[in-house]
Short mmCIF file of N, CA and C in Angstrom, two decimals:
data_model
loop_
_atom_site.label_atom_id
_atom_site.label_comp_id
_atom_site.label_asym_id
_atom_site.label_seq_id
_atom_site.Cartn_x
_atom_site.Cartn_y
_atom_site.Cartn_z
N UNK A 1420 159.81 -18.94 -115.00
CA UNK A 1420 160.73 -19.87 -114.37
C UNK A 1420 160.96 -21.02 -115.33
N UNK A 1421 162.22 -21.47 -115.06
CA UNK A 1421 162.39 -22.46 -116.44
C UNK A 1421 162.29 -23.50 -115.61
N UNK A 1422 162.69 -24.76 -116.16
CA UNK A 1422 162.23 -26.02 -115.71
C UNK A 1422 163.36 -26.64 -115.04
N UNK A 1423 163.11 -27.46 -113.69
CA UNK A 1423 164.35 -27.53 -113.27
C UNK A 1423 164.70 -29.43 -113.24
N UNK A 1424 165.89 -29.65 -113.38
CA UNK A 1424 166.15 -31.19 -113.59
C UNK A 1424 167.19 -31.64 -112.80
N UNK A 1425 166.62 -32.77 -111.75
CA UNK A 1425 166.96 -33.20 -110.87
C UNK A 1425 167.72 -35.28 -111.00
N UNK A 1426 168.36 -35.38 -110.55
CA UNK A 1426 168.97 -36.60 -111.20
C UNK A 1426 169.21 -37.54 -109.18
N UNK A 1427 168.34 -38.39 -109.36
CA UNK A 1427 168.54 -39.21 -107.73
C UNK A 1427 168.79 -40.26 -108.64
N UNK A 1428 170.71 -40.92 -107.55
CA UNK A 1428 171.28 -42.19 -107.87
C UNK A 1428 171.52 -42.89 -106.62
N UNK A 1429 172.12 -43.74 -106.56
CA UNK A 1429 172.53 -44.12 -105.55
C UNK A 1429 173.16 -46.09 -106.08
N UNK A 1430 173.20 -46.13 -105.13
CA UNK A 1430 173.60 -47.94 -105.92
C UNK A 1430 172.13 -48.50 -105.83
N UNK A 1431 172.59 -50.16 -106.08
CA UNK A 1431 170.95 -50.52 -106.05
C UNK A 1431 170.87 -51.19 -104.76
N UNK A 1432 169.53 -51.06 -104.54
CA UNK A 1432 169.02 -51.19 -103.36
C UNK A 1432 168.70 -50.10 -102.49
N UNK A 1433 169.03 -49.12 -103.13
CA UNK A 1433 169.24 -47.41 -102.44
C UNK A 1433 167.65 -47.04 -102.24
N UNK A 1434 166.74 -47.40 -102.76
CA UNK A 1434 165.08 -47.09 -103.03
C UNK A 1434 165.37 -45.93 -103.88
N UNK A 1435 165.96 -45.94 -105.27
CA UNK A 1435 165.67 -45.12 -106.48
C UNK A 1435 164.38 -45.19 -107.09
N UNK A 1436 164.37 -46.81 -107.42
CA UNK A 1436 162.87 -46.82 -107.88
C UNK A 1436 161.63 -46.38 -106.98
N UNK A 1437 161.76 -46.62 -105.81
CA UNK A 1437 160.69 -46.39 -104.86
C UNK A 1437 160.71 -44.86 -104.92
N UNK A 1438 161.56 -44.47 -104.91
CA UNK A 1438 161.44 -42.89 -104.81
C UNK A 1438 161.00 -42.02 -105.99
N UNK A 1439 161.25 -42.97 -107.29
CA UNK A 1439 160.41 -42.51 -108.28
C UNK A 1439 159.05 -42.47 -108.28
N UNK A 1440 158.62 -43.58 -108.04
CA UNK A 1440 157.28 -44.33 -107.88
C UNK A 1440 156.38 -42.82 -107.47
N UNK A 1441 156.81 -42.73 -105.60
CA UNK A 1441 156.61 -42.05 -104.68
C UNK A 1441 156.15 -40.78 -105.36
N UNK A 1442 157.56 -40.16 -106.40
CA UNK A 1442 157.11 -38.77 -106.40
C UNK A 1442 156.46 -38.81 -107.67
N UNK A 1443 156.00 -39.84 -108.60
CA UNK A 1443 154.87 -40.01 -109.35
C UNK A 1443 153.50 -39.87 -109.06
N UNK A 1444 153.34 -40.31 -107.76
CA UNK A 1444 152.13 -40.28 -107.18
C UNK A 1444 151.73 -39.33 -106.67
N UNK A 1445 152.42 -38.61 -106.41
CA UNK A 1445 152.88 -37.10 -106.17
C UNK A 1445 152.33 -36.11 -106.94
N UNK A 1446 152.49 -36.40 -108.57
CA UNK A 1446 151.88 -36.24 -109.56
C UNK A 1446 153.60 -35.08 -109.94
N UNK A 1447 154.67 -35.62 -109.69
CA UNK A 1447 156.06 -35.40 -110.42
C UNK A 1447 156.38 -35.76 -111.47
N UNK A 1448 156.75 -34.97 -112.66
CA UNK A 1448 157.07 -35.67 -114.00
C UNK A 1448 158.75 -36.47 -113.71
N UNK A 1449 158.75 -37.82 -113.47
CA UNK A 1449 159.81 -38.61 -113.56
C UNK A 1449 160.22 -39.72 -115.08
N UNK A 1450 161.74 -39.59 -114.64
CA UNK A 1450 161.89 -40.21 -115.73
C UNK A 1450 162.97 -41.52 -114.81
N UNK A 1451 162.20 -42.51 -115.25
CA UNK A 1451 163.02 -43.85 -114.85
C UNK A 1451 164.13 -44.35 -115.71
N UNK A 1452 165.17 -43.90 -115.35
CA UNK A 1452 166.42 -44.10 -116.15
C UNK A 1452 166.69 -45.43 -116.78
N UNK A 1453 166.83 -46.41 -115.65
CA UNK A 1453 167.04 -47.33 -115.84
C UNK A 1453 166.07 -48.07 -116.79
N UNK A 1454 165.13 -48.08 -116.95
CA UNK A 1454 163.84 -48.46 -117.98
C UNK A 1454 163.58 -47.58 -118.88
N UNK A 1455 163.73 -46.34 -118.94
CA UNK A 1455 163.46 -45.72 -120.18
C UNK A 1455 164.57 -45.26 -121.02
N UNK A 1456 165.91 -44.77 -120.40
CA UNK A 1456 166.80 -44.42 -121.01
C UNK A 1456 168.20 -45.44 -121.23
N UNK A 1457 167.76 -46.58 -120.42
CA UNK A 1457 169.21 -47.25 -120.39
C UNK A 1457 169.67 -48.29 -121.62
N UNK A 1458 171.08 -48.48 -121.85
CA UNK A 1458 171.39 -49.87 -122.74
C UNK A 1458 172.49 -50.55 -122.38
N UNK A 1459 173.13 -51.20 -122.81
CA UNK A 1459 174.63 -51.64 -122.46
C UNK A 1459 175.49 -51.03 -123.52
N UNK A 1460 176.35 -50.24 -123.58
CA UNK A 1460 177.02 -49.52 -124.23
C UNK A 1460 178.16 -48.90 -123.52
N UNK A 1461 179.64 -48.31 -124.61
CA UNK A 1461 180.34 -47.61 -123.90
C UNK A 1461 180.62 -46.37 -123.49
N UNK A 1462 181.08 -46.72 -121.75
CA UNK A 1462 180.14 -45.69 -121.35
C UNK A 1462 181.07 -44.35 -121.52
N UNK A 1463 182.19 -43.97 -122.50
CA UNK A 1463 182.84 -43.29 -122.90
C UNK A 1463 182.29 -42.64 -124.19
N UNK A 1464 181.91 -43.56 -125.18
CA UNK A 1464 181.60 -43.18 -126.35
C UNK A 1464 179.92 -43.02 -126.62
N UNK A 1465 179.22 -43.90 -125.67
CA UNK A 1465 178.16 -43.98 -126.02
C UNK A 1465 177.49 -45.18 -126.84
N UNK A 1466 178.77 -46.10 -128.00
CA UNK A 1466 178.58 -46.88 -128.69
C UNK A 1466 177.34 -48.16 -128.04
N UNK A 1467 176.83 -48.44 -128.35
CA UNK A 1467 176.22 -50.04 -128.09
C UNK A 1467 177.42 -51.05 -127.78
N UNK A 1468 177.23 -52.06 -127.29
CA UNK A 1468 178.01 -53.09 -127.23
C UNK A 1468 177.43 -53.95 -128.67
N UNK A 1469 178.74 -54.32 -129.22
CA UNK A 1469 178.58 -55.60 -129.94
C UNK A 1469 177.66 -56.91 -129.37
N UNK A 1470 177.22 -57.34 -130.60
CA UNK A 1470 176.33 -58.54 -129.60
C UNK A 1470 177.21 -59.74 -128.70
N UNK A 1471 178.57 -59.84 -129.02
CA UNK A 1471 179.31 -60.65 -128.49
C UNK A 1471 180.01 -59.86 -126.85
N UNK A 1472 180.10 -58.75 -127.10
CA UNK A 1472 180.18 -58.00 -125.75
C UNK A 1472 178.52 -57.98 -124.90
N UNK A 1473 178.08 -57.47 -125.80
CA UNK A 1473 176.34 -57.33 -124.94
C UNK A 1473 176.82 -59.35 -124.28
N UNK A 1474 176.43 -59.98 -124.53
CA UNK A 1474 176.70 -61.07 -124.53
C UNK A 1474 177.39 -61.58 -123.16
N UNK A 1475 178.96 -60.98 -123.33
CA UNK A 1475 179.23 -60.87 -122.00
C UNK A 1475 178.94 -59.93 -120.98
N UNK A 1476 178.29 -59.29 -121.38
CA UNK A 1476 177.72 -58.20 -120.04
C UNK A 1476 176.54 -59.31 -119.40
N UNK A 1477 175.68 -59.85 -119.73
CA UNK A 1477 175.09 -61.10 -119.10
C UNK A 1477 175.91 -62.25 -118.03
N UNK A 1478 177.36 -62.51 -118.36
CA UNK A 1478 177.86 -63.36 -118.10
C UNK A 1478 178.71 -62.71 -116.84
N UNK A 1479 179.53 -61.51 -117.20
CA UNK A 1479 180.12 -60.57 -116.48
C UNK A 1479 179.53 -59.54 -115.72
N UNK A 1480 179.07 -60.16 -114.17
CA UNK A 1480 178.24 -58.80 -113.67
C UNK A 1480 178.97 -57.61 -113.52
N UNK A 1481 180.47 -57.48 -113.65
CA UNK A 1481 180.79 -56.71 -113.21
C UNK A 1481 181.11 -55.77 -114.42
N UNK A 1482 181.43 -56.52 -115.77
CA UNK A 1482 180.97 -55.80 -116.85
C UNK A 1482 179.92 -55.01 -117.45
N UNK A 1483 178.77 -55.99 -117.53
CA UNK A 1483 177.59 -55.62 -117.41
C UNK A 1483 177.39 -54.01 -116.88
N UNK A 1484 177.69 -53.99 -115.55
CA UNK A 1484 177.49 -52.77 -114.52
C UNK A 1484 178.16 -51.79 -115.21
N UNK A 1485 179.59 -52.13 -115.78
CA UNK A 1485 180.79 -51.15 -116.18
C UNK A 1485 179.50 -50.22 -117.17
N UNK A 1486 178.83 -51.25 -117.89
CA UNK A 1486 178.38 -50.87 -119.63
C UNK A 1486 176.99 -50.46 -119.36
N UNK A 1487 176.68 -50.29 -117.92
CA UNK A 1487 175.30 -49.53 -118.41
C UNK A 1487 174.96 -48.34 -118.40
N UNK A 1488 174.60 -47.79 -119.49
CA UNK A 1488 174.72 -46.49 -119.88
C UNK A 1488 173.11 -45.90 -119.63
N UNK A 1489 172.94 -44.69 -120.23
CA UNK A 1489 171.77 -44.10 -120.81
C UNK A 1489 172.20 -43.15 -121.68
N UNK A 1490 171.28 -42.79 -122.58
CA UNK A 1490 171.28 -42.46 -123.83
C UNK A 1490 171.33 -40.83 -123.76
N UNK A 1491 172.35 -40.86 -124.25
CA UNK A 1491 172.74 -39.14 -123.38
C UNK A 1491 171.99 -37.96 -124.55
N UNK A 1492 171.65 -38.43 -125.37
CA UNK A 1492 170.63 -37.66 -126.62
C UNK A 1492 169.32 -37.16 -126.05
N UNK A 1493 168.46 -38.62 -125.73
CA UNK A 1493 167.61 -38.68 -124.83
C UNK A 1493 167.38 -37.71 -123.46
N UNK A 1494 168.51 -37.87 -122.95
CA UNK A 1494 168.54 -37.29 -121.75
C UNK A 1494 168.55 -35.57 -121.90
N UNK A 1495 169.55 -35.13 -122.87
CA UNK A 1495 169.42 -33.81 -123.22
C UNK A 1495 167.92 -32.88 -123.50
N UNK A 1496 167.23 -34.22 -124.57
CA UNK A 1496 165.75 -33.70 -124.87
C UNK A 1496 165.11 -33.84 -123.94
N UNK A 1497 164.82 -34.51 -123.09
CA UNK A 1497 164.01 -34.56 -122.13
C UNK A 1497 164.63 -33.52 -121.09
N UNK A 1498 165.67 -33.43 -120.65
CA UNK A 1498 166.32 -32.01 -120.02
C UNK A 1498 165.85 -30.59 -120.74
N UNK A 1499 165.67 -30.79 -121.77
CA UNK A 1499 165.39 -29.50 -122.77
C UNK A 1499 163.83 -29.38 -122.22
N UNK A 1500 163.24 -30.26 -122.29
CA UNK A 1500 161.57 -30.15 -122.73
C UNK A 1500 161.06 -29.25 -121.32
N UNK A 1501 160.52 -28.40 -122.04
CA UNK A 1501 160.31 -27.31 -120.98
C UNK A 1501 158.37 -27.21 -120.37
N UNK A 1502 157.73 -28.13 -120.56
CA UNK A 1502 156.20 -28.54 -120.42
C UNK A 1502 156.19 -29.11 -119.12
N UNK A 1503 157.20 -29.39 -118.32
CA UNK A 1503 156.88 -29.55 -116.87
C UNK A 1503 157.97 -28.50 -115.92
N UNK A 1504 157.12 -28.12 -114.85
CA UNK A 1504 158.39 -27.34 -113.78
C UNK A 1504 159.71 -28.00 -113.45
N UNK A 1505 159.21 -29.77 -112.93
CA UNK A 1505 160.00 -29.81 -112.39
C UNK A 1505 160.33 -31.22 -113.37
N UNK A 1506 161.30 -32.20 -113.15
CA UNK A 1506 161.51 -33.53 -113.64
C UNK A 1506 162.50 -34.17 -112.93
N UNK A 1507 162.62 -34.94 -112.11
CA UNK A 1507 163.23 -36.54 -111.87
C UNK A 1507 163.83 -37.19 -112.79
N UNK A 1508 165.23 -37.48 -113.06
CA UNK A 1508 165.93 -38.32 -113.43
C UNK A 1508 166.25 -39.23 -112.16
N UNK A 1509 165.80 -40.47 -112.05
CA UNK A 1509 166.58 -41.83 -111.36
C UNK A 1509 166.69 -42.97 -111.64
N UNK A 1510 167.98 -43.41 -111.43
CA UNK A 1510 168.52 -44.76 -111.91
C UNK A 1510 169.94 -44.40 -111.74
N UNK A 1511 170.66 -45.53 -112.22
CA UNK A 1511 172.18 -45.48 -112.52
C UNK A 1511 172.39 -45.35 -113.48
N UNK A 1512 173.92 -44.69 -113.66
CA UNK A 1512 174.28 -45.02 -115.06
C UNK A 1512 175.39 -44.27 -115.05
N UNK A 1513 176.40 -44.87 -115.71
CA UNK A 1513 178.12 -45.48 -116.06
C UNK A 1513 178.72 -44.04 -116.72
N UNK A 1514 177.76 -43.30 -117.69
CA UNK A 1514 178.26 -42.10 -118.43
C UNK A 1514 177.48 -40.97 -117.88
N UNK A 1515 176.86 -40.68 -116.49
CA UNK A 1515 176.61 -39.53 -116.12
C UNK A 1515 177.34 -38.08 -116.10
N UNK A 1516 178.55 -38.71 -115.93
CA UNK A 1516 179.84 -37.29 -116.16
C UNK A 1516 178.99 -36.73 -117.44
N UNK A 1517 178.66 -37.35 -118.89
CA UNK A 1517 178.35 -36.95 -119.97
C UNK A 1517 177.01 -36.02 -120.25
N UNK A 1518 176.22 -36.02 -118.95
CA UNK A 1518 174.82 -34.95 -118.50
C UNK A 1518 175.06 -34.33 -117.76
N UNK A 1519 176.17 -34.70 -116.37
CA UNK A 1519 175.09 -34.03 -115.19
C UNK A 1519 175.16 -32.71 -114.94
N UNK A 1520 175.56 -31.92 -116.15
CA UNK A 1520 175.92 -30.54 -116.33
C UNK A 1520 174.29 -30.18 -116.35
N UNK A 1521 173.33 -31.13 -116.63
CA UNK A 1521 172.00 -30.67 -116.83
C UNK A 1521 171.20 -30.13 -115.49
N UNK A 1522 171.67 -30.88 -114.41
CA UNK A 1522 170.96 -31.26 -113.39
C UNK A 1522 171.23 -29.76 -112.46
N UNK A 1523 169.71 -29.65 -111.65
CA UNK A 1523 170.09 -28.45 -110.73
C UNK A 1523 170.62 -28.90 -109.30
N UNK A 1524 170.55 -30.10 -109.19
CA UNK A 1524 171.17 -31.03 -108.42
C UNK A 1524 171.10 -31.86 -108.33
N UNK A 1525 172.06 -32.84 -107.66
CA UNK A 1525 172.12 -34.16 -107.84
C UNK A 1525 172.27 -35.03 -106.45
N UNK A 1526 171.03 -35.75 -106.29
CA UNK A 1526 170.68 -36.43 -104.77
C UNK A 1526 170.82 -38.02 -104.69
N UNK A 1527 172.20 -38.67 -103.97
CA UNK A 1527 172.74 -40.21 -103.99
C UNK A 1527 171.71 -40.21 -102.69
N UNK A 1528 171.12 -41.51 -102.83
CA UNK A 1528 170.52 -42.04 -101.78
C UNK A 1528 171.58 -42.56 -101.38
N UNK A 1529 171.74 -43.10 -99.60
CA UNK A 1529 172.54 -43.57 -99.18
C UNK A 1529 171.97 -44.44 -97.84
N UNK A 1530 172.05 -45.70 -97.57
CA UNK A 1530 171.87 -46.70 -96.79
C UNK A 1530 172.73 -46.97 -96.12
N UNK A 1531 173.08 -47.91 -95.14
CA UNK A 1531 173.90 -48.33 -93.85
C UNK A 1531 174.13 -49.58 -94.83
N UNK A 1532 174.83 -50.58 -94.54
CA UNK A 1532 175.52 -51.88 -94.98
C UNK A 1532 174.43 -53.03 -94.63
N UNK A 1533 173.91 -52.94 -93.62
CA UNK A 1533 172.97 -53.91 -93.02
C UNK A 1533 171.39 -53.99 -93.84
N UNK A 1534 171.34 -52.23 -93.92
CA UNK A 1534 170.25 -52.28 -94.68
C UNK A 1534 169.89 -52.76 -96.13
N UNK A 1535 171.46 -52.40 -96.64
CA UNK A 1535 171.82 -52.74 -98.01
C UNK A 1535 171.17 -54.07 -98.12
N UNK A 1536 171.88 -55.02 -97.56
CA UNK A 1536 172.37 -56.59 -97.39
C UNK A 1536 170.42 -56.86 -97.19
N UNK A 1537 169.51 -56.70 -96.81
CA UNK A 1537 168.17 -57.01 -96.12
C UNK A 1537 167.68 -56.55 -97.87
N UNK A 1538 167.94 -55.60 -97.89
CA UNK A 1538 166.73 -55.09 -99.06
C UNK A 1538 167.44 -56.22 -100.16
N UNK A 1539 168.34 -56.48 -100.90
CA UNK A 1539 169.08 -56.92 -102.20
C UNK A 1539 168.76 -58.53 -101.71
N UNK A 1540 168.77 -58.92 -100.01
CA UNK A 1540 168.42 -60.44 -100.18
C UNK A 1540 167.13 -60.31 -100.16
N UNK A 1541 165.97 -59.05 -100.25
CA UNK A 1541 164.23 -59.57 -100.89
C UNK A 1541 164.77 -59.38 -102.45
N UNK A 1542 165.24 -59.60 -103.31
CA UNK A 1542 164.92 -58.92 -104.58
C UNK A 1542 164.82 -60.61 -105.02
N UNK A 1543 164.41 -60.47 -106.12
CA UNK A 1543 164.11 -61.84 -107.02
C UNK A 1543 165.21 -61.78 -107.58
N UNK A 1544 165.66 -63.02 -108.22
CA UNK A 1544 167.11 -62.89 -108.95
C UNK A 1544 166.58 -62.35 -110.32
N UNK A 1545 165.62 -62.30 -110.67
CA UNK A 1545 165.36 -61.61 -112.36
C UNK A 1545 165.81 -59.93 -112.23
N UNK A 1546 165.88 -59.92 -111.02
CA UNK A 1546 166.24 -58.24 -110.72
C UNK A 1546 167.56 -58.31 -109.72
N UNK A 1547 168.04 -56.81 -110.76
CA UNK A 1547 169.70 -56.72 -110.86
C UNK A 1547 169.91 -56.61 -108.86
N UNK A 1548 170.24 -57.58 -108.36
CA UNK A 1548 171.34 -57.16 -107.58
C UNK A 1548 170.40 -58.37 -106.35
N UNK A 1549 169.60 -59.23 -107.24
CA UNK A 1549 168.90 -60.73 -106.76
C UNK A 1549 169.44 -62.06 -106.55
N UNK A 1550 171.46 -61.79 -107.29
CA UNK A 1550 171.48 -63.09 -107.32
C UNK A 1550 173.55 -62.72 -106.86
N UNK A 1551 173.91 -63.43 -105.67
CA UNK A 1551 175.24 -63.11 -104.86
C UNK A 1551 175.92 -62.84 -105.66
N UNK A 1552 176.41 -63.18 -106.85
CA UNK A 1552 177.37 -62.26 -107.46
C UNK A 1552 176.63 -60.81 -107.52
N UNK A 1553 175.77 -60.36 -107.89
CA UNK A 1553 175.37 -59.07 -108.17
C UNK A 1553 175.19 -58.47 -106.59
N UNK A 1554 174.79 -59.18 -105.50
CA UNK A 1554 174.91 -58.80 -104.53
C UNK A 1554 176.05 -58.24 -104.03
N UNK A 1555 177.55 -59.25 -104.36
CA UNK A 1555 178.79 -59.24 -104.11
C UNK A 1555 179.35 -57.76 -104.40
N UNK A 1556 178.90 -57.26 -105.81
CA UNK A 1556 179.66 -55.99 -106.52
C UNK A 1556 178.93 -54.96 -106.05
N UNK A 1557 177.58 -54.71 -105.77
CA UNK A 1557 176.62 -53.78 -104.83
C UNK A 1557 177.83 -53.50 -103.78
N UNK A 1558 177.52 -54.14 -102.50
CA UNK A 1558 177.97 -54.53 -101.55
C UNK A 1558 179.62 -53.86 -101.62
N UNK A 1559 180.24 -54.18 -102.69
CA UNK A 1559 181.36 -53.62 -103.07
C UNK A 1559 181.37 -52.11 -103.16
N UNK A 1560 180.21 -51.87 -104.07
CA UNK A 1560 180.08 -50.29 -104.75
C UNK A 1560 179.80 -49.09 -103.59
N UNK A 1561 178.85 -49.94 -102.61
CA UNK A 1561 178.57 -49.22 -101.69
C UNK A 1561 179.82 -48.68 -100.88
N UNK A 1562 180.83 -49.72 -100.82
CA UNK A 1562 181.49 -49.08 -99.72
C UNK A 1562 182.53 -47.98 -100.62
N UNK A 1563 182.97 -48.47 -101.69
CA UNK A 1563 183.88 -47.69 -102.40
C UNK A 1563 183.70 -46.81 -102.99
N UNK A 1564 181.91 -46.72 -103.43
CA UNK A 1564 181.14 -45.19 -104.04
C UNK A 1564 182.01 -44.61 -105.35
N UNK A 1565 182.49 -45.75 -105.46
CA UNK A 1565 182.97 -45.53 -107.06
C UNK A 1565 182.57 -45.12 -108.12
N UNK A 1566 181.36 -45.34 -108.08
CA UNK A 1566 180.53 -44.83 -109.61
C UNK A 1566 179.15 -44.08 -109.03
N UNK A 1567 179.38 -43.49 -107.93
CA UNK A 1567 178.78 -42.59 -107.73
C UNK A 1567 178.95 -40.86 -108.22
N UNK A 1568 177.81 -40.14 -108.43
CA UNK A 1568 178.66 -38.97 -109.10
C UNK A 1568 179.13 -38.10 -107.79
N UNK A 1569 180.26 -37.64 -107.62
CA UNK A 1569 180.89 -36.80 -106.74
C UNK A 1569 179.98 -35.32 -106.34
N UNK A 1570 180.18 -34.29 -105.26
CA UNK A 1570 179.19 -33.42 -104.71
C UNK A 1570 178.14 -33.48 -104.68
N UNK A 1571 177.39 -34.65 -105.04
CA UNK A 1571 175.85 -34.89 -104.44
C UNK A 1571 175.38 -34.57 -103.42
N UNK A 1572 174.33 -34.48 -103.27
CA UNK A 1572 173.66 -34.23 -101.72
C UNK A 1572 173.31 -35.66 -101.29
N UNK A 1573 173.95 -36.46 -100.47
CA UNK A 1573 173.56 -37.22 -99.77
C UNK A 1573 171.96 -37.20 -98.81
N UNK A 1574 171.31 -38.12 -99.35
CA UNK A 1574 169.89 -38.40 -98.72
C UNK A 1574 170.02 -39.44 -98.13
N UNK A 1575 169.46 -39.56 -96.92
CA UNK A 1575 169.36 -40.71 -95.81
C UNK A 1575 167.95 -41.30 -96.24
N UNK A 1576 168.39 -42.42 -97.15
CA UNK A 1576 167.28 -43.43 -97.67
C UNK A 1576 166.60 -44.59 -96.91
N UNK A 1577 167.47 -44.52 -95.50
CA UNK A 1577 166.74 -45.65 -94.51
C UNK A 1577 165.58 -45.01 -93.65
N UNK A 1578 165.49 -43.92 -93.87
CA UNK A 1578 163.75 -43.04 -93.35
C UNK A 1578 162.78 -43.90 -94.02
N UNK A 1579 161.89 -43.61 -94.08
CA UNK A 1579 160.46 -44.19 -93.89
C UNK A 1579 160.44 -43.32 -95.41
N UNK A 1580 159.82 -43.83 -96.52
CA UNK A 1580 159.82 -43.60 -98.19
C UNK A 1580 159.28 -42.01 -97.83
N UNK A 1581 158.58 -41.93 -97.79
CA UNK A 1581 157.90 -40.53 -97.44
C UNK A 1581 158.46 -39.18 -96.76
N UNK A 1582 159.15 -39.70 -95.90
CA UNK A 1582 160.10 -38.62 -95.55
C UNK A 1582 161.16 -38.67 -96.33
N UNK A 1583 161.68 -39.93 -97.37
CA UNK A 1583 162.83 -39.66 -97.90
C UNK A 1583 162.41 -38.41 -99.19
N UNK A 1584 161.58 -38.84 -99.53
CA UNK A 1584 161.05 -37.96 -100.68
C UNK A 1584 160.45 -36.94 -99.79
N UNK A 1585 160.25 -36.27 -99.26
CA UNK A 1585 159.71 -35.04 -98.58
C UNK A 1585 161.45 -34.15 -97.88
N UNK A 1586 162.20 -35.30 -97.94
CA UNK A 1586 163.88 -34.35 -97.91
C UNK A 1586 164.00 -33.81 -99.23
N UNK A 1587 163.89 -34.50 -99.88
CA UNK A 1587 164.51 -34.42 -101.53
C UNK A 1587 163.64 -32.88 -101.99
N UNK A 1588 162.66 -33.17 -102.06
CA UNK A 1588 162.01 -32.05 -102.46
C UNK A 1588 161.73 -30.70 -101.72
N UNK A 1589 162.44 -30.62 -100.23
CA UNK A 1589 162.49 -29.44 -99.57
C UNK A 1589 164.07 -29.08 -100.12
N UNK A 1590 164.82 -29.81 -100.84
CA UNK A 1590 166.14 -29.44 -101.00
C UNK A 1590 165.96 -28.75 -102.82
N UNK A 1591 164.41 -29.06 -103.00
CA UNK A 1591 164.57 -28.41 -104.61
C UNK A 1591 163.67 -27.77 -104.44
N UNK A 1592 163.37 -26.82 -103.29
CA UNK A 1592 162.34 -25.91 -103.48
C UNK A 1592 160.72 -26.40 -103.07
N UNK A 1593 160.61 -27.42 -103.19
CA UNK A 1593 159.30 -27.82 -103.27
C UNK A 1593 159.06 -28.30 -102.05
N UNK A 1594 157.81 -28.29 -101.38
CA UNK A 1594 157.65 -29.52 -99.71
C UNK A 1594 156.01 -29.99 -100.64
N UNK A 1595 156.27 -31.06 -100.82
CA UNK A 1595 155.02 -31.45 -101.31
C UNK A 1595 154.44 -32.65 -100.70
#
């Protein structure tokens, strides 16, 4: 059996990270997108941003968001690497069209509006989606699912962490 690669997005506040965490403990080989594979770059070409663009991606949340990528090299090798059954890709990111040919499926967490709004006002503002403008464009993304990737399997992320990850993984074969 070859190795199979799974990609959970959702906007933020969705419990991506939590759901990584979760199926780490699990003892799941995950890969945290957003921290291991991500940069600000375009998300067409792949390029880096100039430091005067990087620059405004700080200033421009809504830029910022446009430009965050992951490193689609990265992502291939680690899609390639065949030493675990299974692997977790989660986080966001702007150039997924450019992988998700990898994935044996692809699972958007999805929240209610209320819930959204509760989880993003605990976040600290050092974390993305802590401070009302970043709240503002969330809040936005959610309803318009714009940069979400299309035919996902929608997961109901307002369950209790444990059952969200115990859906996910009866939908890839696994009940763990």
């Amino acid at each position: 059996m070859g190795i199979r690669n799974y990609l959970i997005e959702g906007v933020s506040g969705t419990g991506k990270t939590s759901v990584a965490t979760e199926l780490q403990q699990r003892g799941y080989h995950v890969i945290h997108g957003d921290r291991e594979l991500a940069y600000q770059g375009n998300p067409k070409t792949g390029e880096p941003l100039e430091r005067s663009a990087h620059n405004q991606s700080h200033l421009d949340v809504a830029f910022g968001h446009e430009h965050h990528v992951w490193d689609v090299d990265k992502v291939r090798s680690l899609a390639a690497d065949r030493s675990h059954a299974i692997s977790f890709f989660c986080g966001g990111s702007r150039n997924f069209h450019q992988f998700i040919e990898l994935f044996d499926a692809v699972f958007v967490l999805e929240v209610d509006l209320e819930t959204l709004k509760r989880r993003l006002g605990n976040r600290p503002e050092d974390e993305f989606g802590g401070k009302p403008a970043e709240r503002e464009l969330v809040e936005r993304l959610h309803h318009t699912k714009e940069d979400i990737p299309k035919n996902a399997v929608a997961i109901d992320a307002t369950a209790p962490l444990t059952s969200v990850v115990e859906n996910i993984l009866s939908k890839c074969g696994d009940v763990g």
